Short mmCIF file of C-alpha atoms and ligand atoms in Angstrom, two decimals:
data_model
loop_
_atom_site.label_atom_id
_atom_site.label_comp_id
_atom_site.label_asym_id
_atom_site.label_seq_id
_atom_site.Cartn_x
_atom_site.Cartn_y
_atom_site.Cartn_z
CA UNK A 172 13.99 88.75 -112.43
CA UNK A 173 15.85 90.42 -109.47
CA UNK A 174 14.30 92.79 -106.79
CA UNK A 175 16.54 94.57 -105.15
CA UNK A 176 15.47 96.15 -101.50
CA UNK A 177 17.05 99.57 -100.32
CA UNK A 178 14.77 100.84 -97.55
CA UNK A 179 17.54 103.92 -96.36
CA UNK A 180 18.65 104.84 -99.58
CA UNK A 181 20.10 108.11 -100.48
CA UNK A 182 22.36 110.40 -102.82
CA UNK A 183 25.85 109.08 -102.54
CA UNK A 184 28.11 112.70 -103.00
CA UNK A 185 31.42 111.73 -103.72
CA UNK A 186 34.44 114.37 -102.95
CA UNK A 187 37.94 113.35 -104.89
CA UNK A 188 40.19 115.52 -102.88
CA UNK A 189 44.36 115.26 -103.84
CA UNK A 190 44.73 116.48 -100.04
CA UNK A 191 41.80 117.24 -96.81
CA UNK A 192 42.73 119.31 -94.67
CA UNK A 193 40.58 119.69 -91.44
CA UNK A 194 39.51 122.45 -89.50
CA UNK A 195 39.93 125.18 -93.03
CA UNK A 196 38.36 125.28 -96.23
CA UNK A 197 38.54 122.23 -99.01
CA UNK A 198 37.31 123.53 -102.02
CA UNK A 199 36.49 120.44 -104.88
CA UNK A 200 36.30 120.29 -108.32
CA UNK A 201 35.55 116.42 -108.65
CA UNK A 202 32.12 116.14 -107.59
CA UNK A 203 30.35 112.44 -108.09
CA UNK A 204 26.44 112.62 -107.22
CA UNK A 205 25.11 109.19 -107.41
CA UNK A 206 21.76 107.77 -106.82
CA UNK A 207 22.73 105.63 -103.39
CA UNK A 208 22.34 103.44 -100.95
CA UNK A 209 24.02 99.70 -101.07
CA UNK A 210 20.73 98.69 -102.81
CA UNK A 211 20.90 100.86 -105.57
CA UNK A 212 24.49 100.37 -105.63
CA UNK A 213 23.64 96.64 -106.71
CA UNK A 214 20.82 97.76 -108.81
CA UNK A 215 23.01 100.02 -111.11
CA UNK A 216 25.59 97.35 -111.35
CA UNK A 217 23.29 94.65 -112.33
CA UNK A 218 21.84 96.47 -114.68
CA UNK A 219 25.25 97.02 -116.31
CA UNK A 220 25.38 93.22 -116.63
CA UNK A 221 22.49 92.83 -118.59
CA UNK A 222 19.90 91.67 -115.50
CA UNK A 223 16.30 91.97 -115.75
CA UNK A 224 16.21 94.58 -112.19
CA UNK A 225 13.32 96.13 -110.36
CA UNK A 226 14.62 98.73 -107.36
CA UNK A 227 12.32 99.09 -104.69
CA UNK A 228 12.32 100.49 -100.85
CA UNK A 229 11.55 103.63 -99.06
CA UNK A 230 12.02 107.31 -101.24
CA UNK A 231 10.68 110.78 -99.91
CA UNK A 232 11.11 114.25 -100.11
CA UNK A 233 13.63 116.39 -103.24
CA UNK A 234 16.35 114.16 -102.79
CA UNK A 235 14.05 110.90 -103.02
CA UNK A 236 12.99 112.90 -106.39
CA UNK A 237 16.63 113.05 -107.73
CA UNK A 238 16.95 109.24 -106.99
CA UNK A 239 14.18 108.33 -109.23
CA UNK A 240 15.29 110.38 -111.73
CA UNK A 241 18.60 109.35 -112.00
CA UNK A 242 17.07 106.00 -111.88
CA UNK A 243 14.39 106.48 -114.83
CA UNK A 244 17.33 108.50 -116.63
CA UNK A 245 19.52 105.08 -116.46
CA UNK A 246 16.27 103.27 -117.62
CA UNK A 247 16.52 101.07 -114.28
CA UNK A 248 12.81 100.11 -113.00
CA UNK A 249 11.89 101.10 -109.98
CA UNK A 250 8.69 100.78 -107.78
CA UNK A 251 8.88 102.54 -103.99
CA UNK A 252 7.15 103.15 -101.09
CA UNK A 253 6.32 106.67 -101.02
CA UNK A 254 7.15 108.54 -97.36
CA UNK A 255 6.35 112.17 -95.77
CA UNK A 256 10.11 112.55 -95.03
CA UNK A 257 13.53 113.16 -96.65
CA UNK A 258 15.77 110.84 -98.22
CA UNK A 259 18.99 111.60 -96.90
CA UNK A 260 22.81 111.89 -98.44
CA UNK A 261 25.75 110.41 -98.14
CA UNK A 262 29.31 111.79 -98.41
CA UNK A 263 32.65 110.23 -99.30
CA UNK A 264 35.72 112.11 -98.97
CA UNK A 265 38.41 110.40 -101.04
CA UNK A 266 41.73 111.51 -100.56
CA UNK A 267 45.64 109.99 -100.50
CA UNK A 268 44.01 106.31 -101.67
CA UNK A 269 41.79 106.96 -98.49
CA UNK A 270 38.05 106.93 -97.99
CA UNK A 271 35.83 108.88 -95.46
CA UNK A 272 32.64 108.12 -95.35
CA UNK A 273 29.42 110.08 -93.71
CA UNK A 274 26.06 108.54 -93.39
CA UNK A 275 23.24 110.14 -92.66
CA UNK A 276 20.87 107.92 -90.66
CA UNK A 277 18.20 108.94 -93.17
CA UNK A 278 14.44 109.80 -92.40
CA UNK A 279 12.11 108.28 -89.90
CA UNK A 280 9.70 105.91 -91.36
CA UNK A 281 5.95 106.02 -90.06
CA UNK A 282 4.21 102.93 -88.99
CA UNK A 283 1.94 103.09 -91.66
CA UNK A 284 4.62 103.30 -94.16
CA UNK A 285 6.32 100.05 -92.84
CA UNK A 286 2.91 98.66 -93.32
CA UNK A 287 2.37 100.38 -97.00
CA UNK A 288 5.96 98.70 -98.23
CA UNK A 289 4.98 94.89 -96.71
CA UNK A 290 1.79 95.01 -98.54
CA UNK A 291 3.86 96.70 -101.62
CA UNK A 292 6.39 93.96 -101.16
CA UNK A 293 3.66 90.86 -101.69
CA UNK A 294 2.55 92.51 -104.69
CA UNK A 295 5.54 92.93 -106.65
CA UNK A 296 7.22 89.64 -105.04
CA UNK A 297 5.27 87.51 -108.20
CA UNK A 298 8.12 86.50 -110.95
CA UNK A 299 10.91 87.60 -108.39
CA UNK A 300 13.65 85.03 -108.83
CA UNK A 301 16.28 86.53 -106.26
CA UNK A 302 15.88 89.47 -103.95
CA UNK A 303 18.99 91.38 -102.74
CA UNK A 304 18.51 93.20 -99.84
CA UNK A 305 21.07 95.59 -99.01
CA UNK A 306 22.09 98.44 -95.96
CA UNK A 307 20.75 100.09 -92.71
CA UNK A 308 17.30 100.12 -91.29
CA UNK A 309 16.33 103.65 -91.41
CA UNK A 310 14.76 105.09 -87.95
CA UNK A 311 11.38 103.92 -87.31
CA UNK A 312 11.70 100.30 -88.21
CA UNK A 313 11.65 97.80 -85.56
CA UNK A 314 15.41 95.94 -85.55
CA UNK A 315 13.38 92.53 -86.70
CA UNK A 316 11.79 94.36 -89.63
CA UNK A 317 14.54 92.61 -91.91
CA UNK A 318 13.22 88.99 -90.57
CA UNK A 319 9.46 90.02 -91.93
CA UNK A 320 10.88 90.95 -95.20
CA UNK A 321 13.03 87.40 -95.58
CA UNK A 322 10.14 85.39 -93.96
CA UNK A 323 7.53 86.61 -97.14
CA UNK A 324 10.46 86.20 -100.03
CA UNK A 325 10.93 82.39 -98.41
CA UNK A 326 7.01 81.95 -98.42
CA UNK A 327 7.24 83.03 -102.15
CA UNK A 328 10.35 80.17 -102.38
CA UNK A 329 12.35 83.69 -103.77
CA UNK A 330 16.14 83.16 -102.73
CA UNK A 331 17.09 86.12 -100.20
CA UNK A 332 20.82 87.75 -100.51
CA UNK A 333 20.91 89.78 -97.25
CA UNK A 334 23.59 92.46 -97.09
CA UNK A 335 23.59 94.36 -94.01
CA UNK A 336 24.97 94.65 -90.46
CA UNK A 337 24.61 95.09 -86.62
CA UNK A 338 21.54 94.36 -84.89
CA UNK A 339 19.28 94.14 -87.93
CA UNK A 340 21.73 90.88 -89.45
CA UNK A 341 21.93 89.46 -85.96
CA UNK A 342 18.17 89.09 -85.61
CA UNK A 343 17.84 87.65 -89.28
CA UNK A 344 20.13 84.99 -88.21
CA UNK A 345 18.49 84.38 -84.99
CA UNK A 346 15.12 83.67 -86.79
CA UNK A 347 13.67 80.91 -88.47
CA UNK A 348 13.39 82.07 -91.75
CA UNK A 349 16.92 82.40 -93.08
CA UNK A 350 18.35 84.24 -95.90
CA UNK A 351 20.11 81.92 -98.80
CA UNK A 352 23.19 84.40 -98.69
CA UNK A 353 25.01 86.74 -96.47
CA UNK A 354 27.80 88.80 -97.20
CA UNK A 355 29.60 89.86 -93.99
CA UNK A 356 33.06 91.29 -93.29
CA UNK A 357 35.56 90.28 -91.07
CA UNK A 358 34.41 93.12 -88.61
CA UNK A 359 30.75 92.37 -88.94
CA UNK A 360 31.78 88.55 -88.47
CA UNK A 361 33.52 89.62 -85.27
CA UNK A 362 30.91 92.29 -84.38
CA UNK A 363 28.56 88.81 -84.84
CA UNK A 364 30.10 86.58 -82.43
CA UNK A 365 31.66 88.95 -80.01
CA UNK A 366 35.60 88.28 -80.42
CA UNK A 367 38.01 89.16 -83.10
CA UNK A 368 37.97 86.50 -86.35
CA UNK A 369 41.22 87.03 -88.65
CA UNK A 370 41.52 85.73 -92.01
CA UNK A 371 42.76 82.47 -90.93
CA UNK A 372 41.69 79.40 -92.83
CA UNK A 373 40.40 77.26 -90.22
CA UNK A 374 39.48 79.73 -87.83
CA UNK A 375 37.18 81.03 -90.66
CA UNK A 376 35.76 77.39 -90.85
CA UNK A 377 35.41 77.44 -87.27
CA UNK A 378 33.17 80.43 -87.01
CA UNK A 379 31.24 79.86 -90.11
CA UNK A 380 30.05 76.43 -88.93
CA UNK A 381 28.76 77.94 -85.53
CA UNK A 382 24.98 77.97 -84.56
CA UNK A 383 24.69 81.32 -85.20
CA UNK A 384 25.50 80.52 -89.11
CA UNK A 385 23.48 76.97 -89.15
CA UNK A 386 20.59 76.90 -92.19
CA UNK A 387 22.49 79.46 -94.37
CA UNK A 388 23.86 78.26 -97.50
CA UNK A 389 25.78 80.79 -98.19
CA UNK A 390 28.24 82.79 -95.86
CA UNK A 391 30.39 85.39 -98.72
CA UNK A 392 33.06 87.05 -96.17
CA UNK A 393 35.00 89.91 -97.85
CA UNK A 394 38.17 89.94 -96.93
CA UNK A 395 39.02 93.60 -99.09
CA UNK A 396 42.44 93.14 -101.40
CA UNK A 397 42.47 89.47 -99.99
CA UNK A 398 39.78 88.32 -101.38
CA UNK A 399 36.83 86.22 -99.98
CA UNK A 400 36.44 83.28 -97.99
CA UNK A 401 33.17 81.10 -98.46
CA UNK A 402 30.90 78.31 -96.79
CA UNK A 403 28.52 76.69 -98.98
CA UNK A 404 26.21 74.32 -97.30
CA UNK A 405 29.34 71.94 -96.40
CA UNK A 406 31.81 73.23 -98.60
CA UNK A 407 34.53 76.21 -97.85
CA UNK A 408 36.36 78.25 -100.96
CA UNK A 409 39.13 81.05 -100.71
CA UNK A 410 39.48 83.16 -103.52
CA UNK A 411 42.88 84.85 -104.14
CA UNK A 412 42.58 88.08 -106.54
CA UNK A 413 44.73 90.17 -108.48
CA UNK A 414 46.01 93.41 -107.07
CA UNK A 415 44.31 96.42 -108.68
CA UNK A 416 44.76 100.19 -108.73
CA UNK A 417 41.82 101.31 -106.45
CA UNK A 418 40.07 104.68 -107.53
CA UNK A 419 37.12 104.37 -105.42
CA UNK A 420 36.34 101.41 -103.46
CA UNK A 421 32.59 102.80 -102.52
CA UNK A 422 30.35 100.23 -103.77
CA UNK A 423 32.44 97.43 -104.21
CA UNK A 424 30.79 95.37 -101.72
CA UNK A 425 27.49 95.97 -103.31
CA UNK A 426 29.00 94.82 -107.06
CA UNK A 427 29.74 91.73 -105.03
CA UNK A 428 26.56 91.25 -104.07
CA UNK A 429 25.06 91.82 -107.62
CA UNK A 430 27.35 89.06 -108.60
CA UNK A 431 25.94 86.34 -106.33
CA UNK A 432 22.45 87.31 -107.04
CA UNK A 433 22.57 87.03 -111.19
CA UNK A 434 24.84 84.07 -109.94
CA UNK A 435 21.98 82.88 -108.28
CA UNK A 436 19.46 83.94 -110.57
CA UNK A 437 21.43 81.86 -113.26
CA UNK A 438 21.92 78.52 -111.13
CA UNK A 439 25.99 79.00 -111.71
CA UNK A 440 28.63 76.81 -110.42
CA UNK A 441 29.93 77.55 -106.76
CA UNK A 442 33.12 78.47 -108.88
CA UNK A 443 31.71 80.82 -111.31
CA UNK A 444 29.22 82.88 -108.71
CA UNK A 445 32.59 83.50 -106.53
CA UNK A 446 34.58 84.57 -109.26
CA UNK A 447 31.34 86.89 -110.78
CA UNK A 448 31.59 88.08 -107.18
CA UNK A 449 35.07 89.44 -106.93
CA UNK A 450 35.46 90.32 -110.30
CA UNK A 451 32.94 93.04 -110.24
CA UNK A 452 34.11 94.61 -106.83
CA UNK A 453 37.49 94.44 -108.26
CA UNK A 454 35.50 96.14 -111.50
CA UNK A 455 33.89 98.55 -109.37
CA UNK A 456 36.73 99.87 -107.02
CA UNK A 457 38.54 100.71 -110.07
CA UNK A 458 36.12 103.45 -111.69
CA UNK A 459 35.10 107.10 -109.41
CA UNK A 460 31.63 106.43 -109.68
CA UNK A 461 30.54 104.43 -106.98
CA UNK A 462 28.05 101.21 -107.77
CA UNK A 463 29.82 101.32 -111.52
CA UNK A 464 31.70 98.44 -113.79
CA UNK A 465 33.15 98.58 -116.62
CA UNK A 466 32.87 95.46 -118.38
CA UNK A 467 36.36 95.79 -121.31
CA UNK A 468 38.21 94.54 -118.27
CA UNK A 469 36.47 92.04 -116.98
CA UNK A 470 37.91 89.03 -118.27
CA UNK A 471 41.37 89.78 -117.83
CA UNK A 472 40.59 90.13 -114.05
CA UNK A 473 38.13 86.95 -114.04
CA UNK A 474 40.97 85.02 -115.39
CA UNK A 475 43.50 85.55 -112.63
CA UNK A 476 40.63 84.89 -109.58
CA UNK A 477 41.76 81.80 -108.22
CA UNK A 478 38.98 79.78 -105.74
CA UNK A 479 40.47 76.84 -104.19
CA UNK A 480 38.10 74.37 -102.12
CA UNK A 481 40.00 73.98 -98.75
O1 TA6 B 250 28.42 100.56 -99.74
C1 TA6 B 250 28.59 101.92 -100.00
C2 TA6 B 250 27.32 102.69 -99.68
O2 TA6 B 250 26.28 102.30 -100.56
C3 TA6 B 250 27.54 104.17 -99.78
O3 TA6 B 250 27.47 104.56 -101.09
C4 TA6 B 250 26.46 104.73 -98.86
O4 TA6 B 250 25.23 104.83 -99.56
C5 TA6 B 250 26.44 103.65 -97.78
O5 TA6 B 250 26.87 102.42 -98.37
C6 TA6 B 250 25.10 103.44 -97.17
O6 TA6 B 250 25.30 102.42 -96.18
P1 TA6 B 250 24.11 101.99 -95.17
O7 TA6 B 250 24.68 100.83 -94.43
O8 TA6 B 250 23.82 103.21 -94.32
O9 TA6 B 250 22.93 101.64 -96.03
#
């Protein structure tokens, strides 16, 4: 079974505008409203491939309401930590193949409720195979408050896939505990180590073999329409894709990650769990609804991922 972990999720509102104009009125017709958050993102999208899911995290307030319903209405299962304030929204204006995003920061969670969700978490971590933990910290959480969360799924032996940014990665990787997967970007890479990092082969290798990276099996890096580089304990992939028409590209890094945790869940070949990967963020980034796959094109797409060893 896989847990997923979205502790600032929200209701992802998603504008298709043919033009955006600033400073006047843009009236929309295309309206997405999507139960949110990179977590749930991975949820929806793993339910769509057939996994056995549990969503869990922080919820409060109407809009934490809406969430759950959507949730129960898509017969995901979900288990949260209840808090006094609101879950918050986020808005993406898409417009001439572009996309704007605005994220709330999301409510403040209460000491008590940071407490409430570790003692929630041990509970529900029995049977967990793979937890996928996804986005920002919402306000109130200490920047180590990731580490706690990875340091109780290792002492349960669950494998962690860690999907998130800033200071809140950075102190995950300076801990002992590490996560079994991380899924940065090229600008959270350089954000990581404090100079630019291209896409270049062995620069790539470079990085990924620093101190920073050392006790992480897996290092994902998306690299958008160019794919993915990898590390593996001592191995290194890049994976070419296909071009696609892109409709929405919201979510597609969270599809990833749903990949590599059934990947994971399923013991697949280093091969197979890259090409899972990519194939549904290629899936996702082709559909407006954001955190959504459809499956009828899947294997034309898996079939022209190539992931050479290098
Ligand atoms: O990855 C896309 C997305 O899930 C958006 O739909 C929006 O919810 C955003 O990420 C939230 O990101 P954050 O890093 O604030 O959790």
């Amino acid at each position: 079974m896989i847990l997923t972990i979205t502790l600032n999720p929200s209701v992802d509102i998603a504008y298709q505008l043919d033009t955006f104009h600033l400073d006047t009125v843009n009236r929309v017709e295309n309206v997405q409203k999507t139960a949110g958050g990179k977590g749930l993102n991975v949820t929806r999208v793993l339910k769509q491939i057939g996994e056995d899911v549990v969503a869990t995290g922080f919820i409060g307030g109407e809009i934490g309401s809406y969430v759950k319903k959507q949730l129960t209405r898509n017969d995901i299962k979900n288990s949260f930590v209840e808090i006094g304030n609101e879950t918050r929204n986020c808005i993406a204006i898409l417009h001439d193949g572009q996309q704007t995003e605005i994220l709330e920061q999301g409510p403040t969670i209460q000491e008590h409720e940071a407490l409430n969700f570790i003692e929630h978490l041990e509970i529900i971590l029995n049977n967990v195979d793979v937890v996928a933990i996804s986005g920002s910290l919402p306000k109130g959480l200490a920047s180590n408050y990731y580490v706690e969360i990875v340091e109780l799924c290792k002492k349960y032996g669950v494998a962690v896939v860690l999907d998130c940014s800033g200071e809140a990665l950075k102190k995950v990787l300076e801990s002992q505990q590490k996560p079994t997967v991380i899924k940065p970007n090229t600008e959270e890479l350089s954000q990581l180590i404090g100079k630019d990092v291209t896409d270049d082969t062995q620069e790539l290798k470079a990085v990924l073999s620093g101190q920073l990276f050392q006790g992480i099996e897996w290092i994902v890096v998306s690299l958008g329409a160019k794919g993915t580089f990898a590390k593996h304990n001592d191995k290194f992939y890049r994976v070419r894709i296909p071009k696609i028409n892109v409709v929405n590209p919201v979510g597609s890094g969270d599809s990833t990650v749903a990949g590599i945790a059934a990947s994971l869940a399923h013991a697949l070949p280093d091969v197979e769990l890259l090409k899972n990967a990519n194939v549904l963020g290629m899936l996702n980034a082709q559909e407006e609804q954001t955190g959504y796959v459809n499956l009828e094109h899947s294997e034309v797409l898996y079939s022209q991922i190539e992931v050479e060893e290098v």
